């Protein structure tokens, strides 16, 4: 019995094992499992239905599609008026609540142990009040360190970045723009003040390169962007512009 | 007790290019524009008096009397004051007030509509894949041209009014004869995605009206030979959809694209001359200062009659008249180009000479859908999705006024032949006629049941045609 045989047989046993587990599980564990499984099954049913539809649907060459629009409206999605009104109401509610629409609404919160590394100091290496940031961070132009003896948070020079690769979501073009500052880090306000950039952080970038202009004729030179990758793993900061 | 000594002032008449006319004149402060007109006409020594508008120092217009104008400006009366005179169109187009007929017949939304250069025929393209010709004297359907198999996105009349080209969403172009409603030649295929704009070669460059330029979403522009029924040249260079193509009167081709650039080409050999960069988002529309005169060709709106006639004369005569009209409108300065974009701004270019823009016109708060020069090239109108139309100076790009009144995005605008009136169609299903001199709404034309997609004013100034999502084509007259 070689590897392929064994693999095949194991995979075919999976269905039986899964059903055995589902039957035998009790308590809170079972509740959680069943909830998850229910959601999975719904998704599966949806995809199966979609595939079925694709098989039976035939392209009707004779009929021209409805909804003729002029050339200047073709690449734009027309919002129906009812949707526009309810969007306005939703926007007002969000403004009241203080929540903003960003491309990545939920990000994994990074704990202190992950972001900060304990640095031991002292003659006997017993004091443990210093921390070193292990993630990419941004420090401003006029940044000077505190005297090293009193520095609590160390931001290594190798992890300091000044530029980010920002993508414009509609134009689908990416520009390398200088960072102006860190606006908000979703994990903790402490990281915002330190300038730590992790996935989901909202940063402010210098967009004077793009040549955008406001209604009054003033050139826009700063815009927000949200980071979309893990910069400490990739060595660069990729972000998407918030328009 | 009436004071007899009214203050007097020295003024110097100047034309738009800055050349002085005669020597400084001593006039009383309460002189009216009519009297100024008499004086100026006498100096110009023309056979017929031309109506003129006067601008103090080129900025403020003299409306009631010279005195009131000077008071508002706060100009010192010691020096010689330059007064610029601008000849207005001799004929006067009356505003359209009523809908004379609703032309039904299309079974889907009407997407594009255009009057022929003389104003004799009206053609409309629609989502039901047909192009329909309408008889304007009886306002009834004339012919239905079937041949496309997808929405007819753009139509263009040849400058002599003898052919109509239509482009569809399946990237096919057909040519039609307006008299019989049948197809001329074979269908021109070659583009891979839908046609966004069609433009014929100007009449004074070629009176046979043989070459046609088409732009498409596939990023290329093709120049077709309509006699042979195949393409002459392909101009590639844009990386995204080409939204508009205009054939200039000086023999250059201008294209705008979604890749944020405007490119200038030489259609004879298909060489790219210049790339004009500056916009931050898609460039939606282009307008040339000589657009109107290139569209009407050899037809002079001042000679229009109640019943529009076809152009008469041999090819050479037509070419001569078209060339004369073109040179008169163009003047001494080269053609100017305006581009409107999704970044809410417009750029004014001198594409034949310079890579840098002449002016950047900001102020709109939503994307600019259409820009159009007035027929006398002095004014520029920009229609935007922020429900307003802005009027700018056609020469310098300075902002003049905003026309507000629509409650939905303004889709298209059309100038009347004398440049005094502007009609605009919008997504709120109304058309509005604006008086440019006062900057106010002249006439509100409700009647459409749904969004108005296309608007056109006939070159003889008698009718306005509008088509929209409600599948009807409406004709409006005085």
XYZ file of C-alpha atoms in Angstrom:
721
model
C 0.000 0.000 0.000
C 1.749 3.113 -1.142
C 1.223 6.749 -0.321
C -1.421 7.388 -2.963
C -3.548 4.418 -1.949
C -3.389 5.388 1.688
C -4.246 8.964 0.915
C -7.232 7.967 -1.170
C -8.580 5.660 1.480
C -8.090 8.249 4.230
C -9.978 10.846 2.248
C -12.893 8.546 1.662
C -13.051 7.757 5.382
C -13.283 11.455 6.219
C -17.014 11.666 5.589
C -17.707 8.784 7.971
C -15.432 10.206 10.643
C -17.025 13.611 10.368
C -20.508 12.255 10.790
C -19.383 10.104 13.739
C -17.932 13.161 15.456
C -21.022 15.213 14.794
C -23.252 12.575 16.334
C -21.133 11.917 19.375
C -20.207 15.500 20.340
C -22.010 17.026 23.301
C -22.076 20.272 25.184
C -20.720 23.665 24.202
C -18.240 22.144 21.823
C -21.083 20.559 19.900
C -23.026 23.792 19.751
C -20.125 25.668 18.234
C -19.363 22.880 15.792
C -22.936 22.625 14.591
C -23.207 26.346 14.094
C -20.078 26.359 11.967
C -21.191 23.320 10.004
C -24.566 24.878 9.291
C -22.920 27.933 7.795
C -20.644 25.708 5.708
C -23.579 23.727 4.359
C -25.420 26.852 3.314
C -22.370 28.015 1.344
C -22.008 24.617 -0.302
C -25.632 24.591 -1.378
C -25.275 28.046 -2.864
C -22.234 27.138 -4.936
C -23.862 23.941 -6.176
C -26.887 25.866 -7.276
C -24.701 28.386 -9.016
C -22.849 25.679 -10.885
C -26.086 24.075 -11.933
C -27.332 27.328 -13.314
C -24.178 27.805 -15.302
C -24.617 24.426 -16.971
C -28.175 24.995 -18.087
C -27.900 28.631 -19.097
C -27.409 29.123 -22.861
C -26.324 32.364 -24.447
C -29.262 33.894 -26.277
C -27.602 35.586 -29.195
C -30.707 37.094 -30.712
C -32.042 39.033 -27.784
C -30.227 42.278 -26.993
C -29.946 42.984 -23.310
C -32.151 45.583 -21.741
C -31.108 48.737 -20.058
C -29.523 50.570 -22.965
C -27.329 53.431 -21.802
C -25.311 55.980 -23.752
C -21.563 55.531 -24.149
C -20.731 57.987 -21.371
C -22.679 55.934 -18.844
C -21.411 52.520 -19.913
C -18.444 52.100 -17.597
C -20.288 53.538 -14.659
C -22.588 51.548 -12.425
C -25.880 53.331 -12.258
C -27.349 53.360 -8.820
C -31.091 53.223 -8.693
C -32.601 56.169 -6.930
C -34.071 54.183 -4.054
C -30.675 52.796 -3.231
C -29.192 56.285 -3.250
C -31.672 57.492 -0.664
C -31.137 54.593 1.688
C -27.386 54.993 1.259
C -27.700 58.568 2.453
C -29.538 57.443 5.560
C -26.983 54.753 6.251
C -24.178 57.267 5.842
C -25.805 59.623 8.325
C -26.185 56.829 10.856
C -22.579 55.809 10.465
C -21.414 59.349 10.925
C -23.351 59.528 14.148
C -21.888 56.273 15.371
C -18.381 57.341 14.428
C -17.681 54.248 12.309
C -16.058 54.731 8.916
C -16.111 52.525 5.852
C -12.700 51.080 5.151
C -11.722 48.285 2.781
C -10.628 46.030 5.655
C -13.176 46.521 8.401
C -12.050 43.658 10.643
C -8.430 42.902 11.321
C -6.848 40.542 13.739
C -5.928 42.457 16.867
C -2.249 42.169 17.655
C -1.415 41.578 21.296
C 1.387 43.247 23.161
C 3.547 40.151 23.262
C 3.418 39.989 19.493
C 4.240 43.591 18.759
C 6.604 44.417 21.604
C 9.562 42.326 22.645
C 10.867 42.559 26.173
C 14.459 43.814 26.398
C 16.318 42.945 29.583
C 18.733 45.499 30.991
C 20.721 46.057 34.123
C 23.941 44.639 35.515
C 22.284 41.301 36.157
C 19.848 41.534 33.218
C 16.971 41.493 35.683
C 15.250 44.776 34.794
C 12.571 44.266 32.126
C 11.001 47.658 31.571
C 12.269 48.284 28.022
C 10.354 47.133 24.960
C 11.414 46.808 21.326
C 8.882 47.111 18.531
C 8.947 44.059 16.242
C 6.655 45.473 13.570
C 7.238 48.084 10.908
C 6.813 51.629 12.149
C 6.872 55.186 10.884
C 8.653 58.009 12.641
C 8.358 61.565 11.410
C 11.002 63.665 9.727
C 12.207 65.486 12.780
C 12.426 62.413 14.956
C 15.206 62.222 17.513
C 15.459 59.412 20.007
C 15.124 59.943 23.712
C 18.347 59.451 25.613
C 18.965 55.680 25.351
C 19.084 55.231 29.131
C 15.527 56.469 29.514
C 14.025 55.098 26.312
C 11.148 52.763 27.060
C 10.124 51.858 23.476
C 12.879 51.095 21.006
C 12.010 51.449 17.319
C 14.828 49.841 15.312
C 16.071 51.784 12.276
C 15.805 48.715 10.095
C 12.055 48.622 10.619
C 11.423 52.271 9.897
C 9.734 53.007 6.544
C 9.023 56.278 4.789
C 7.202 55.214 1.633
C 4.185 53.052 0.901
C 2.911 51.479 -2.304
C -0.592 52.908 -2.566
C -3.191 51.553 -5.016
C -6.023 53.703 -6.310
C -9.056 51.388 -6.167
C -10.819 52.758 -9.280
C -7.860 53.480 -11.527
C -6.167 50.221 -10.475
C -2.821 51.967 -10.621
C -0.206 51.821 -7.859
C 2.009 54.705 -6.844
C 4.904 54.863 -4.372
C 3.990 57.719 -2.093
C 5.704 59.136 1.003
C 3.904 58.564 4.307
C 2.862 61.610 6.269
C 1.792 59.872 9.475
C -0.090 57.045 11.125
C -3.718 57.978 11.681
C -5.064 54.964 13.539
C -3.859 51.517 14.365
C -6.873 49.274 14.984
C -5.162 47.160 17.659
C -4.397 49.836 20.203
C -4.060 53.622 20.565
C -0.608 53.025 22.024
C 0.530 51.706 18.648
C -0.949 54.753 16.938
C 1.163 57.073 19.066
C 4.246 54.934 18.518
C 3.650 54.862 14.769
C 3.427 51.088 14.441
C 2.111 49.976 11.022
C 0.372 46.621 10.862
C -2.304 45.217 8.599
C -5.407 47.395 8.707
C -3.697 50.553 9.943
C -4.974 53.774 8.441
C -2.068 55.979 7.346
C -1.922 59.377 5.733
C 0.026 59.621 2.467
C 1.255 62.508 0.344
C -0.795 62.447 -2.895
C 0.504 65.630 -4.525
C 1.990 63.360 -7.200
C -1.488 62.400 -8.384
C -2.556 65.982 -9.071
C -5.969 65.919 -7.392
C -7.707 69.227 -6.887
C -10.512 70.330 -4.569
C -13.557 72.314 -5.598
C -11.939 75.550 -4.510
C -8.928 74.973 -6.701
C -6.573 73.919 -3.940
C -4.320 70.963 -4.626
C -4.985 67.955 -2.376
C -1.745 66.745 -0.939
C -2.747 64.354 1.831
C -5.151 61.427 1.758
C -5.831 58.396 3.918
C -4.925 54.867 2.885
C -5.362 51.545 4.623
C -2.537 49.001 4.810
C -3.426 45.680 3.202
C -0.417 43.428 3.840
C 1.768 42.430 6.771
C 4.720 44.779 6.247
C 7.026 43.000 8.690
C 6.791 39.843 6.556
C 7.064 41.450 3.136
C 9.500 44.291 3.680
C 7.233 46.845 2.042
C 3.988 48.584 2.905
C 1.083 48.013 0.501
C -1.992 50.139 0.997
C -5.222 50.982 -0.747
C -6.295 54.616 -1.029
C -9.502 55.583 0.728
C -11.448 57.695 -1.716
C -32.214 121.856 -12.633
C -30.535 119.584 -15.047
C -26.773 119.612 -15.063
C -25.622 120.019 -18.569
C -22.021 119.081 -18.168
C -22.017 115.316 -17.854
C -18.605 113.878 -17.248
C -16.797 112.921 -20.398
C -14.343 110.122 -20.891
C -11.718 109.079 -23.412
C -12.237 105.558 -24.766
C -10.274 103.561 -27.304
C -12.006 100.829 -29.279
C -10.099 97.574 -29.462
C -10.978 94.284 -31.041
C -10.577 90.956 -29.310
C -7.003 90.382 -30.429
C -5.954 93.763 -29.070
C -5.718 95.729 -32.300
C -6.917 99.305 -31.896
C -9.603 100.794 -34.081
C -9.309 104.476 -34.852
C -8.074 107.023 -32.343
C -9.312 107.677 -28.801
C -12.856 109.006 -28.635
C -14.358 111.523 -26.266
C -17.773 110.294 -25.111
C -20.154 111.298 -22.315
C -20.467 108.929 -19.367
C -24.135 108.177 -19.931
C -23.660 106.804 -23.424
C -25.644 103.629 -24.078
C -24.511 100.493 -25.905
C -26.690 101.406 -28.919
C -24.894 104.688 -29.454
C -21.545 102.995 -28.944
C -22.605 100.505 -31.599
C -23.375 103.291 -34.076
C -19.996 104.890 -33.490
C -18.144 101.627 -33.769
C -19.970 100.547 -36.911
C -19.123 103.872 -38.488
C -15.477 103.280 -37.658
C -15.589 99.739 -39.014
C -17.064 101.005 -42.288
C -18.992 97.873 -43.114
C -21.973 97.854 -45.468
C -24.436 96.480 -42.950
C -24.363 97.426 -39.296
C -23.236 94.495 -37.176
C -24.628 94.075 -33.669
C -21.798 94.479 -31.159
C -21.244 93.897 -27.476
C -18.852 96.125 -25.553
C -16.606 95.187 -22.671
C -14.706 97.753 -20.604
C -11.075 96.684 -20.450
C -12.280 93.332 -21.768
C -13.912 92.384 -18.474
C -17.209 94.016 -17.588
C -19.894 94.261 -20.196
C -21.591 97.575 -20.851
C -25.263 96.826 -20.281
C -27.187 99.985 -19.531
C -24.715 102.829 -19.819
C -20.984 103.332 -19.715
C -21.268 105.250 -16.463
C -22.825 102.446 -14.442
C -20.261 100.011 -15.750
C -17.390 102.236 -14.728
C -18.866 102.799 -11.298
C -18.946 99.080 -10.609
C -15.397 98.673 -11.855
C -14.028 101.655 -10.012
C -11.825 102.760 -12.876
C -10.096 106.092 -12.921
C -11.514 108.355 -15.566
C -8.302 110.284 -16.279
C -6.676 107.784 -18.600
C -7.812 106.471 -21.953
C -10.066 103.481 -21.321
C -9.828 100.496 -23.669
C -13.223 99.194 -24.735
C -13.239 95.828 -26.476
C -15.959 95.285 -29.050
C -17.170 91.842 -29.992
C -19.337 91.263 -33.032
C -22.366 89.205 -32.156
C -24.169 86.945 -34.556
C -26.284 88.893 -36.964
C -29.216 86.529 -36.701
C -30.996 85.818 -33.475
C -32.197 82.396 -32.450
C -35.450 82.383 -30.519
C -35.770 80.197 -27.469
C -37.767 77.008 -27.863
C -40.816 76.966 -25.679
C -43.082 74.084 -26.488
C -42.911 70.462 -27.379
C -44.411 70.168 -30.820
C -44.300 66.431 -31.069
C -43.364 63.252 -29.339
C -41.940 60.837 -31.852
C -42.524 57.316 -30.758
C -41.224 54.349 -32.588
C -38.137 53.250 -30.789
C -38.761 50.219 -28.618
C -35.854 50.923 -26.282
C -34.167 53.992 -24.809
C -32.986 56.630 -27.291
C -29.265 56.943 -26.777
C -28.057 59.457 -29.355
C -29.632 62.069 -31.570
C -28.209 64.410 -34.186
C -29.420 66.914 -36.748
C -27.803 66.885 -40.159
C -25.433 69.827 -40.860
C -28.095 71.786 -42.730
C -30.834 70.897 -40.271
C -32.864 69.040 -42.847
C -32.751 65.557 -41.399
C -32.873 64.196 -37.886
C -31.419 60.833 -36.942
C -31.598 58.970 -33.655
C -29.849 55.835 -32.447
C -31.352 53.642 -29.784
C -31.002 50.573 -27.600
C -33.341 48.624 -29.870
C -30.421 48.406 -32.395
C -32.093 50.630 -35.010
C -31.256 54.069 -36.338
C -34.347 56.024 -37.238
C -34.639 58.978 -39.602
C -37.411 61.470 -38.976
C -39.074 63.857 -41.384
C -38.912 67.304 -39.808
C -41.581 69.092 -41.818
C -44.336 66.695 -40.766
C -42.550 65.438 -37.625
C -43.237 61.806 -38.408
C -41.011 58.794 -38.883
C -39.266 58.651 -42.228
C -37.065 55.557 -42.316
C -35.942 52.847 -39.958
C -32.436 51.622 -40.587
C -31.842 48.097 -39.346
C -28.452 46.542 -39.489
C -26.891 46.616 -36.081
C -27.340 43.839 -33.581
C -26.615 45.711 -30.377
C -27.248 49.189 -28.929
C -26.359 52.032 -31.285
C -24.022 54.064 -29.111
C -22.895 56.930 -31.312
C -23.976 58.543 -34.570
C -22.236 61.144 -36.697
C -23.345 63.023 -39.807
C -20.831 63.601 -42.552
C -20.221 67.371 -42.965
C -22.001 67.446 -46.340
C -25.106 65.844 -44.833
C -25.206 62.985 -47.318
C -24.161 60.141 -45.038
C -24.716 59.072 -41.472
C -22.307 56.790 -39.634
C -23.462 54.814 -36.608
C -21.421 52.733 -34.186
C -22.805 49.998 -31.961
C -21.877 48.114 -28.831
C -20.768 45.106 -30.869
C -17.986 47.257 -32.382
C -19.607 47.541 -35.823
C -19.958 50.737 -37.845
C -22.630 51.149 -40.535
C -23.170 53.951 -43.017
C -26.674 55.044 -43.989
C -28.211 57.196 -46.688
C -30.714 59.583 -45.070
C -32.829 59.947 -48.223
C -33.615 56.259 -48.660
C -32.762 54.934 -45.212
C -30.675 52.107 -46.610
C -27.146 51.102 -45.837
C -24.330 52.431 -47.988
C -21.473 50.023 -48.543
C -20.721 47.252 -46.103
C -20.481 47.153 -42.340
C -17.075 48.217 -41.064
C -15.737 45.743 -38.544
C -12.384 45.663 -36.873
C -12.667 47.003 -33.383
C -12.817 44.414 -30.629
C -14.945 46.330 -28.126
C -17.724 48.862 -28.354
C -17.472 52.138 -30.287
C -17.397 55.200 -28.053
C -17.218 58.041 -30.604
C -17.301 58.706 -34.345
C -15.885 61.736 -36.143
C -15.709 62.581 -39.866
C -12.877 64.383 -41.611
C -13.708 68.110 -41.950
C -15.234 69.295 -45.208
C -12.569 71.844 -46.066
C -9.868 69.183 -45.912
C -11.732 66.768 -48.168
C -15.062 67.707 -49.748
C -15.876 64.100 -50.649
C -16.272 63.206 -46.937
C -14.428 59.960 -47.334
C -12.583 59.354 -44.085
C -14.093 58.613 -40.718
C -12.345 58.200 -37.365
C -13.748 55.888 -34.704
C -12.644 55.359 -31.114
C -13.381 52.304 -29.070
C -13.154 50.787 -25.625
C -10.362 48.521 -26.848
C -7.997 51.516 -26.697
C -7.459 51.976 -30.428
C -8.622 54.581 -32.933
C -9.249 53.498 -36.511
C -9.453 55.714 -39.568
C -11.814 54.147 -42.119
C -12.065 54.717 -45.845
C -15.825 54.716 -46.377
C -15.558 54.381 -50.156
C -13.491 51.200 -50.021
C -15.112 49.966 -46.821
C -11.965 49.147 -44.906
C -9.699 50.772 -42.386
C -6.877 53.068 -43.486
C -4.940 53.380 -40.265
C -5.013 52.124 -36.715
C -3.752 54.491 -34.050
C -2.760 52.581 -30.952
C -1.081 54.120 -27.984
C -3.734 54.488 -25.374
C -3.647 51.830 -22.696
C -7.320 52.050 -21.797
C -10.612 52.878 -23.431
C -10.584 55.884 -25.766
C -13.559 58.002 -24.780
C -13.597 60.683 -27.464
C -11.976 61.445 -30.819
C -12.085 64.793 -32.612
C -10.746 65.598 -36.073
C -9.342 69.121 -36.025
C -9.504 71.565 -38.897
C -5.716 71.893 -39.061
C -5.260 68.233 -39.929
C -4.572 66.872 -36.464
C -6.576 64.225 -34.624
C -7.190 64.526 -30.888
C -8.139 61.579 -28.679
C -8.941 61.355 -24.986
C -8.850 58.228 -22.941
C -9.470 56.613 -19.584
C -5.727 56.320 -19.085
C -5.775 60.027 -18.061
C -4.056 61.333 -21.200
C -5.048 63.229 -24.329
C -3.028 62.336 -27.430
C -2.500 64.380 -30.592
C -1.996 62.409 -33.868
C -1.328 63.160 -37.515
C -3.980 61.164 -39.413
C -2.043 61.252 -42.711
C 0.698 58.962 -41.490
C -0.718 57.841 -38.168
C 2.109 59.325 -36.119
C 1.637 60.369 -32.493
C 2.626 64.028 -32.188
C 2.070 64.805 -28.551
C 0.708 63.397 -25.314
C -1.031 65.872 -23.047
C -0.910 64.791 -19.437
C -2.293 66.401 -16.350
C -5.603 64.850 -15.495
C -5.861 62.685 -12.397
C -8.736 60.442 -13.532
C -10.494 59.345 -16.742
C -10.769 62.005 -19.433
C -14.413 61.835 -20.502
C -14.873 64.399 -23.193
C -13.100 66.730 -25.622
C -14.223 69.903 -27.313
C -12.515 71.898 -30.047
C -13.042 75.615 -30.436
C -13.901 75.074 -34.109
C -16.269 72.157 -33.432
C -19.429 73.911 -34.570
C -18.028 75.207 -37.830
C -16.523 71.793 -38.629
C -19.857 70.163 -37.962
C -21.854 72.530 -40.208
C -19.255 72.561 -42.962
C -20.352 74.803 -45.812
C -23.751 75.648 -44.342
C -24.070 79.160 -42.964
C -26.702 79.389 -40.202
C -27.388 83.023 -41.099
C -28.724 81.925 -44.491
C -31.116 79.368 -43.036
C -34.674 79.291 -44.324
C -37.828 77.907 -42.800
C -37.561 74.758 -44.883
C -34.007 73.506 -44.635
C -32.381 72.738 -47.949
C -29.529 70.529 -48.987
C -26.142 71.955 -49.833
C -25.840 72.915 -53.474
C -22.813 73.525 -55.601
C -19.899 71.563 -56.879
C -17.357 69.988 -54.601
C -14.906 72.834 -55.100
C -17.449 75.506 -54.247
C -18.461 73.673 -51.110
C -14.851 73.274 -50.114
C -14.223 76.984 -50.647
C -17.170 78.089 -48.518
C -16.266 75.634 -45.791
C -12.662 76.833 -45.787
C -13.732 80.477 -45.615
C -16.094 79.834 -42.746
C -13.433 77.850 -40.929
C -10.791 80.539 -41.282
C -13.180 83.203 -40.101
C -14.066 81.347 -36.946
C -10.561 80.209 -36.248
C -9.067 83.663 -36.576
C -5.338 84.029 -36.161
C -4.908 81.833 -33.119
C -4.630 78.057 -33.479
C -7.413 75.757 -32.380
C -7.990 75.354 -28.672
C -8.932 72.077 -27.043
C -10.768 71.520 -23.777
C -10.853 68.207 -21.953
C -13.240 67.327 -19.143
C -12.526 64.558 -16.716
C -13.687 62.459 -13.800
C -11.317 64.360 -11.521
C -13.894 67.220 -11.584
C -11.645 69.610 -13.530
C -11.218 70.783 -17.110
C -7.993 71.647 -18.905
C -7.649 74.181 -21.706
C -4.898 73.197 -24.159
C -3.212 74.604 -27.224
C -2.504 71.140 -28.599
C -0.874 72.139 -31.873
C 1.933 73.956 -30.101
C 2.247 73.219 -26.437
C 2.367 70.234 -24.124
C 1.481 72.309 -21.105
C -2.136 73.309 -20.509
C -3.205 76.939 -20.892
C -5.505 76.797 -17.892
C -6.988 74.399 -15.399
C -10.623 75.029 -14.633
C -11.758 73.782 -11.262
C -15.024 74.271 -9.463
C -17.214 71.321 -10.225
C -17.957 68.962 -7.353
C -18.671 65.889 -9.461
C -17.391 64.458 -12.711
C -17.616 66.526 -15.882
C -19.668 64.703 -18.500
C -19.591 67.037 -21.480
C -17.831 70.228 -22.542
C -18.837 72.299 -25.542
C -17.480 75.495 -27.096
C -20.047 78.028 -28.240
C -20.286 78.434 -32.036
C -18.433 81.768 -31.889
C -15.724 80.070 -29.716
C -15.913 82.745 -27.042
C -17.610 80.720 -24.373
C -17.279 77.243 -22.992
C -20.011 75.260 -21.248
C -19.308 72.262 -19.027
C -22.058 69.898 -17.889
C -21.399 67.894 -14.786
C -22.966 65.270 -12.579
C -23.100 67.816 -9.750
C -26.327 69.199 -11.306
C -24.784 72.446 -12.515
C -23.451 73.834 -15.774
C -20.511 76.207 -15.632
C -19.716 78.799 -18.274
C -16.074 79.720 -18.801
C -14.297 82.164 -21.078
C -13.291 80.294 -24.229
C -10.032 82.102 -24.648
C -8.493 82.196 -21.208
C -10.498 79.601 -19.296
C -11.622 82.098 -16.687
C -14.766 81.173 -14.791
C -17.772 83.287 -15.776
C -20.932 81.863 -14.211
C -22.761 78.804 -12.938
C -26.160 77.736 -14.198
C -28.039 75.974 -11.461
C -31.521 74.613 -11.670
C -31.341 70.964 -12.491
C -32.018 68.486 -9.718
C -30.228 65.578 -11.336
C -26.897 65.063 -13.120
C -26.655 67.115 -16.306
C -25.886 64.738 -19.163
C -25.633 66.827 -22.346
C -25.737 70.430 -23.498
C -26.230 72.062 -26.892
C -25.610 75.669 -28.001
C -27.903 77.615 -30.265
C -26.344 78.776 -33.530
C -25.998 82.391 -32.386
C -24.272 81.437 -29.084
C -26.875 83.278 -27.004
C -28.848 80.305 -25.716
C -27.915 76.957 -24.238
C -30.146 73.918 -23.787
C -29.282 71.174 -21.318
C -30.730 67.721 -20.727
C -30.425 65.940 -17.440
C -31.239 62.782 -15.529
C -34.119 64.560 -13.815
C -36.041 64.219 -17.133
C -36.237 67.961 -17.880
C -34.536 70.163 -20.413
C -33.693 73.723 -19.546
C -32.960 76.619 -21.880
C -30.559 79.173 -20.420
C -29.930 82.728 -21.536
C -26.182 83.290 -21.459
C -26.299 87.076 -21.361
C -28.197 87.181 -18.111
C -27.089 83.787 -16.799
C -30.654 82.898 -15.923
C -33.075 80.177 -16.819
C -35.030 81.115 -19.911
C -37.359 78.165 -20.285
C -37.998 74.976 -18.398
C -39.036 72.122 -20.685
C -40.537 69.231 -18.764
C -42.225 66.431 -20.609
C -39.948 63.463 -20.744
C -40.973 60.600 -18.505
C -37.474 59.467 -17.675
C -33.840 60.531 -17.968
C -32.865 62.594 -21.009
C -29.849 60.977 -22.651
C -29.290 63.066 -25.780
C -29.928 66.682 -26.776
C -29.246 68.522 -30.031
C -30.080 71.984 -31.397
C -30.540 72.164 -35.171
C -27.952 74.377 -36.937
C -30.683 76.605 -38.365
C -31.813 77.288 -34.806
C -35.430 76.286 -35.255
C -35.715 73.066 -33.372
C -34.317 71.172 -30.439
C -34.479 67.375 -30.383
C -34.134 65.336 -27.210
C -34.256 61.615 -26.588
C -34.117 59.587 -23.432
C -34.834 56.528 -21.424
C -38.605 56.784 -21.986
C -38.072 55.661 -25.634
C -39.559 58.880 -27.049
C -37.861 61.497 -29.144
C -39.258 64.958 -28.509
C -39.028 67.945 -30.813
C -39.277 71.403 -29.309
C -39.951 74.597 -31.184
C -40.666 78.207 -30.441
